Short mmCIF file of C-alpha atoms in Angstrom, two decimals:
data_model
loop_
_atom_site.label_atom_id
_atom_site.label_comp_id
_atom_site.label_asym_id
_atom_site.label_seq_id
_atom_site.Cartn_x
_atom_site.Cartn_y
_atom_site.Cartn_z
CA MET A 1 -4.44 -33.71 -40.67
CA THR A 2 -7.67 -33.16 -38.71
CA SER A 3 -8.23 -29.71 -37.29
CA VAL A 4 -9.83 -29.17 -33.89
CA THR A 5 -12.66 -26.68 -33.60
CA PRO A 6 -11.92 -24.17 -30.80
CA PRO A 7 -14.61 -23.20 -28.31
CA LEU A 8 -17.04 -20.69 -29.83
CA ILE A 9 -18.12 -17.47 -28.10
CA LEU A 10 -21.10 -15.43 -29.31
CA ILE A 11 -20.40 -11.77 -28.56
CA PHE A 12 -23.09 -9.09 -28.51
CA GLY A 13 -21.52 -5.65 -28.83
CA PRO A 14 -20.84 -2.61 -31.02
CA VAL A 15 -18.41 -2.33 -33.89
CA ASP A 16 -15.73 0.05 -32.60
CA PRO A 17 -13.68 1.24 -35.62
CA SER A 18 -10.68 2.08 -33.42
CA GLY A 19 -10.35 -1.53 -32.25
CA ALA A 20 -10.09 -0.34 -28.65
CA ASP A 21 -13.33 -1.95 -27.57
CA GLY A 22 -16.39 -3.76 -28.84
CA LEU A 23 -16.43 -6.58 -31.36
CA PRO A 24 -12.98 -6.10 -32.96
CA ALA A 25 -11.30 -6.04 -29.55
CA ASP A 26 -13.31 -8.97 -28.18
CA ALA A 27 -12.45 -11.07 -31.23
CA VAL A 28 -8.75 -10.57 -30.53
CA THR A 29 -9.18 -11.44 -26.84
CA SER A 30 -11.11 -14.58 -27.76
CA ALA A 31 -8.44 -15.71 -30.21
CA ARG A 32 -5.64 -14.94 -27.79
CA LEU A 33 -7.28 -17.21 -25.22
CA GLY A 34 -7.88 -20.09 -27.62
CA CYS A 35 -11.48 -19.40 -28.65
CA HIS A 36 -13.23 -18.28 -31.82
CA GLY A 37 -15.46 -15.22 -31.57
CA LEU A 38 -18.82 -14.93 -33.33
CA ALA A 39 -20.35 -11.46 -33.65
CA ALA A 40 -23.85 -10.09 -33.19
CA ALA A 41 -23.45 -6.35 -33.77
CA THR A 42 -25.60 -4.15 -31.53
CA ALA A 43 -24.47 -0.84 -33.07
CA LEU A 44 -22.08 0.84 -35.48
CA THR A 45 -20.11 3.71 -33.97
CA VAL A 46 -18.12 6.68 -35.17
CA GLN A 47 -15.24 7.05 -32.73
CA ASP A 48 -11.53 7.32 -32.20
CA THR A 49 -9.36 7.03 -29.12
CA ALA A 50 -10.54 10.45 -27.92
CA GLY A 51 -14.24 9.66 -27.78
CA ILE A 52 -17.47 8.57 -29.42
CA GLU A 53 -18.99 10.93 -31.99
CA ASP A 54 -22.02 8.91 -33.05
CA ILE A 55 -23.78 5.62 -32.35
CA GLN A 56 -26.11 3.97 -34.85
CA PRO A 57 -27.94 1.15 -33.06
CA ILE A 58 -28.86 -2.00 -34.95
CA SER A 59 -32.58 -2.73 -35.06
CA PRO A 60 -33.86 -5.37 -32.62
CA GLU A 61 -35.06 -7.51 -35.52
CA LEU A 62 -31.68 -7.52 -37.22
CA LEU A 63 -29.89 -8.25 -33.96
CA ASP A 64 -32.18 -11.21 -33.33
CA ASP A 65 -31.57 -12.51 -36.88
CA GLN A 66 -27.80 -12.22 -36.48
CA ALA A 67 -27.71 -14.17 -33.24
CA ARG A 68 -30.14 -16.91 -34.16
CA CYS A 69 -28.55 -17.51 -37.55
CA LEU A 70 -25.26 -18.26 -35.79
CA LEU A 71 -26.76 -20.24 -32.92
CA GLU A 72 -28.71 -22.49 -35.27
CA ASP A 73 -25.56 -23.26 -37.24
CA MET A 74 -22.86 -23.74 -34.61
CA PRO A 75 -22.58 -25.06 -31.02
CA VAL A 76 -21.81 -21.95 -29.00
CA HIS A 77 -19.94 -22.55 -25.74
CA ALA A 78 -20.39 -19.12 -24.10
CA ILE A 79 -22.15 -15.81 -24.69
CA LYS A 80 -20.70 -12.40 -23.81
CA VAL A 81 -22.96 -9.34 -23.76
CA GLY A 82 -21.35 -5.92 -24.01
CA GLY A 83 -22.85 -2.67 -25.24
CA LEU A 84 -26.63 -2.59 -25.67
CA TYR A 85 -28.28 0.64 -26.81
CA SER A 86 -32.01 0.29 -26.28
CA ALA A 87 -34.46 -1.47 -24.03
CA GLU A 88 -35.74 -3.34 -27.09
CA THR A 89 -32.33 -4.83 -27.87
CA ALA A 90 -31.96 -5.83 -24.22
CA SER A 91 -35.23 -7.72 -24.61
CA VAL A 92 -33.89 -9.49 -27.71
CA VAL A 93 -30.72 -10.58 -25.91
CA ALA A 94 -32.74 -11.80 -22.93
CA GLN A 95 -34.99 -13.94 -25.13
CA VAL A 96 -32.04 -15.42 -27.01
CA ALA A 97 -30.32 -16.19 -23.71
CA ALA A 98 -33.48 -17.82 -22.35
CA ASP A 99 -33.73 -20.03 -25.42
CA TYR A 100 -30.11 -21.11 -24.95
CA SER A 101 -30.06 -21.18 -21.17
CA GLN A 102 -27.57 -24.06 -21.11
CA VAL A 103 -24.89 -21.72 -22.52
CA PRO A 104 -23.04 -19.65 -19.88
CA LEU A 105 -23.60 -15.90 -20.30
CA VAL A 106 -21.26 -13.12 -19.15
CA LEU A 107 -22.78 -9.63 -18.94
CA HIS A 108 -20.54 -6.56 -18.86
CA LEU A 109 -22.37 -3.57 -17.41
CA GLY A 110 -21.06 -0.11 -18.10
CA GLN A 111 -19.72 0.21 -21.62
CA ARG A 112 -19.08 3.81 -22.62
CA GLY A 113 -21.64 5.65 -24.71
CA LEU A 114 -22.47 9.15 -25.80
CA LEU A 115 -22.92 11.68 -23.04
CA SER A 116 -26.59 12.43 -22.49
CA GLN A 117 -27.39 15.75 -24.12
CA ASP A 118 -30.98 16.14 -22.98
CA VAL A 119 -33.62 14.74 -20.68
CA ALA A 120 -34.95 12.36 -23.33
CA ALA A 121 -31.51 10.81 -23.85
CA GLU A 122 -31.07 10.42 -20.11
CA ASP A 123 -34.47 8.75 -19.87
CA ASP A 124 -33.47 6.33 -22.64
CA ALA A 125 -30.27 5.44 -20.77
CA GLN A 126 -32.24 4.78 -17.59
CA ASP A 127 -34.76 2.65 -19.50
CA LEU A 128 -31.90 0.63 -21.01
CA LEU A 129 -30.33 -0.02 -17.62
CA ALA A 130 -33.68 -0.96 -16.12
CA ALA A 131 -34.42 -3.37 -18.99
CA THR A 132 -30.95 -4.90 -18.75
CA LEU A 133 -31.32 -5.49 -15.03
CA GLU A 134 -34.86 -6.79 -15.32
CA LEU A 135 -34.51 -8.96 -18.43
CA VAL A 136 -30.86 -9.86 -19.08
CA LEU A 137 -29.52 -10.08 -15.53
CA PRO A 138 -31.72 -13.09 -14.61
CA GLN A 139 -30.19 -14.98 -17.57
CA THR A 140 -26.65 -14.17 -16.47
CA ASP A 141 -24.06 -16.56 -15.09
CA LEU A 142 -21.54 -13.77 -14.40
CA VAL A 143 -22.10 -10.00 -14.34
CA VAL A 144 -18.99 -7.78 -14.44
CA VAL A 145 -19.09 -4.13 -13.37
CA GLU A 146 -16.69 -1.53 -12.03
CA HIS A 147 -17.30 -0.45 -8.43
CA LEU A 148 -17.39 3.27 -9.24
CA ARG A 149 -20.11 2.80 -11.84
CA LEU A 150 -22.17 0.53 -9.61
CA ALA A 151 -21.85 2.96 -6.70
CA GLN A 152 -22.96 5.85 -8.92
CA TRP A 153 -26.03 3.96 -10.12
CA HIS A 154 -26.89 3.21 -6.51
CA ALA A 155 -26.42 6.85 -5.48
CA ASP A 156 -28.62 7.98 -8.38
CA GLY A 157 -31.35 5.55 -7.40
CA GLU A 158 -31.04 3.55 -10.62
CA ILE A 159 -30.38 0.32 -8.73
CA ASN A 160 -32.77 -0.56 -5.94
CA ILE A 161 -30.97 -2.83 -3.50
CA GLY A 162 -34.06 -3.55 -1.39
CA ASP A 163 -33.04 -5.74 1.55
CA ALA A 164 -29.68 -6.62 0.00
CA PRO A 165 -26.65 -5.50 2.04
CA SER A 166 -24.94 -3.88 -0.99
CA PRO A 167 -25.46 -3.16 -4.71
CA MET A 168 -23.27 -6.17 -5.50
CA HIS A 169 -25.57 -8.41 -3.48
CA ALA A 170 -28.53 -6.83 -5.27
CA LEU A 171 -27.12 -8.04 -8.63
CA VAL A 172 -27.14 -11.62 -7.35
CA ALA A 173 -30.57 -11.14 -5.80
CA GLY A 174 -31.69 -9.83 -9.19
CA GLY A 175 -30.88 -13.13 -10.85
CA ALA A 176 -27.18 -13.25 -11.68
CA GLN A 177 -25.47 -16.44 -10.52
CA TRP A 178 -22.20 -14.61 -9.82
CA ALA A 179 -21.24 -10.92 -9.62
CA LEU A 180 -17.72 -9.56 -10.12
CA VAL A 181 -17.12 -6.00 -8.92
CA LEU A 182 -13.83 -4.47 -10.03
CA GLY A 183 -11.90 -2.15 -7.72
CA ALA A 184 -14.24 -2.47 -4.75
CA PRO A 185 -13.06 -0.89 -1.47
CA VAL A 186 -12.54 -3.71 1.03
CA ARG A 187 -10.92 -1.57 3.73
CA PRO A 188 -9.66 2.03 3.94
CA GLY A 189 -7.04 2.65 1.29
CA HIS A 190 -7.30 -0.85 -0.19
CA ASN A 191 -9.32 -1.97 -3.20
CA ALA A 192 -9.82 -5.43 -4.63
CA ASN A 193 -11.81 -7.36 -7.19
CA VAL A 194 -14.64 -9.09 -5.35
CA LEU A 195 -16.50 -12.12 -6.70
CA LEU A 196 -19.84 -12.92 -5.03
CA GLY A 197 -21.44 -16.32 -5.56
CA PRO A 198 -24.95 -17.76 -5.46
CA GLU A 199 -24.64 -18.98 -1.86
CA GLY A 200 -23.22 -15.68 -0.63
CA GLN A 201 -19.63 -16.89 -0.81
CA THR A 202 -17.06 -14.22 -1.68
CA VAL A 203 -13.65 -14.46 -3.29
CA THR A 204 -11.33 -11.46 -3.00
CA LEU A 205 -8.78 -11.13 -5.80
CA PRO A 206 -5.98 -8.60 -6.35
CA TRP A 207 -6.84 -5.36 -8.13
CA GLN A 208 -4.39 -2.97 -9.72
CA ALA A 209 -5.32 0.49 -10.86
CA PRO A 210 -5.28 0.71 -14.68
CA PRO A 211 -2.94 3.19 -16.37
CA GLU A 212 -4.14 6.75 -16.80
CA ARG A 213 -6.14 7.43 -19.95
CA ASN A 214 -7.10 3.78 -20.13
CA ALA A 215 -9.86 2.86 -22.57
CA ASP A 216 -11.24 -0.27 -20.94
CA THR A 217 -11.27 -2.23 -17.71
CA GLY A 218 -14.30 -4.48 -17.41
CA GLY A 219 -14.64 -5.39 -21.07
CA VAL A 220 -11.36 -7.29 -21.22
CA ALA A 221 -12.12 -9.17 -18.02
CA ALA A 222 -15.65 -10.07 -19.14
CA THR A 223 -14.54 -11.42 -22.50
CA ALA A 224 -11.66 -13.33 -20.93
CA ALA A 225 -14.06 -14.86 -18.40
CA ALA A 226 -16.36 -15.95 -21.22
CA ALA A 227 -13.37 -17.59 -22.93
CA MET A 228 -12.45 -19.46 -19.76
CA LEU A 229 -16.04 -20.61 -19.18
CA ALA A 230 -16.23 -21.74 -22.81
CA GLN A 231 -13.26 -24.00 -22.09
CA GLY A 232 -15.01 -25.61 -19.15
CA LEU A 233 -13.43 -23.90 -16.14
CA ASP A 234 -15.56 -23.44 -13.03
CA MET A 235 -16.52 -19.89 -12.17
CA PRO A 236 -13.93 -18.94 -9.50
CA LYS A 237 -11.06 -20.36 -11.57
CA ALA A 238 -12.39 -18.77 -14.77
CA VAL A 239 -12.58 -15.37 -13.09
CA GLU A 240 -9.15 -15.69 -11.52
CA GLN A 241 -7.52 -16.50 -14.85
CA ALA A 242 -9.56 -13.83 -16.66
CA LEU A 243 -8.45 -11.14 -14.23
CA HIS A 244 -4.82 -12.21 -14.57
CA HIS A 245 -5.09 -11.86 -18.32
CA ALA A 246 -6.89 -8.52 -18.06
CA ASP A 247 -4.27 -7.11 -15.69
CA GLN A 248 -1.47 -7.96 -18.11
CA THR A 249 -3.44 -6.58 -21.04
CA LEU A 250 -4.13 -3.28 -19.30
CA ALA A 251 -0.65 -2.94 -17.82
CA THR A 252 0.83 -2.93 -21.33
CA ALA A 253 -1.84 -0.68 -22.90
CA PHE A 254 -0.49 1.59 -25.61
CA LEU A 255 -1.20 5.08 -26.90
CA ALA A 256 -2.07 4.76 -30.58
CA GLY A 257 -3.74 8.15 -30.88
CA MET A 258 -4.34 11.36 -28.98
CA GLY A 259 -6.96 9.99 -26.58
CA ARG A 260 -7.24 6.91 -24.43
CA ARG A 261 -4.87 3.98 -24.20
CA ILE A 262 -5.77 0.75 -26.00
CA PRO A 263 -5.38 -2.48 -24.03
CA ASN A 264 -2.59 -4.57 -25.54
CA ARG A 265 -4.62 -7.67 -26.35
CA ILE A 266 -2.00 -9.25 -28.62
CA GLY A 267 1.08 -8.85 -26.43
CA THR A 268 0.19 -10.86 -23.33
CA PRO A 269 0.76 -14.54 -22.68
#
């Protein structure tokens, strides 16, 4: 009996020991949606459902070795980029993506990290965001970000929209083919997921508020979108199906510990 190789997704992200996020969680999402996840670890964390206690970033050289070893061995069908922890690692991811530009890349902006304790840490976070937007965004087929986070970056001056009509449009102007903003206000009292395309076309999709104490919103959607793109769906259809999966996953999130809910990645169709 001949086995069929499932689509392969290369996932850049941290190792979250709680399984709520990062590589362990993305591997489950990939498998649930018919794909096989490959891992390039960007950091090791110490965390539980209540919060992150420590992050140990992987060196840029080791991250580059991890990714290229896999890419030279197997035909990867999509790349998903999650948590990056230094401008140098953002540069590594951007160069890998440029070398494999035929592979669709999904970038999730806004993974949780340690709270900045001093000015130097805040400067590092700003440098990381700037490097991600300058280097990784232009390699991106789909960028996924929550509206509240994007609006905060805009208010803080960390995203310069220039002549763009909105921060979402600035992401496309910055090089992303498509931008998906989660929970964007489309009229007073009504939010939606908004997908903006390369020709300025927009698709408005239903948004439902995640349960309280939820651990993740954009990460599930980004990984699901990568799985759909890996299987050959066009972007609007891939995003629509990814959001449907993410909504079900978040709606059935469970409380395993004393902190945040964990999306139920194994209990959705």
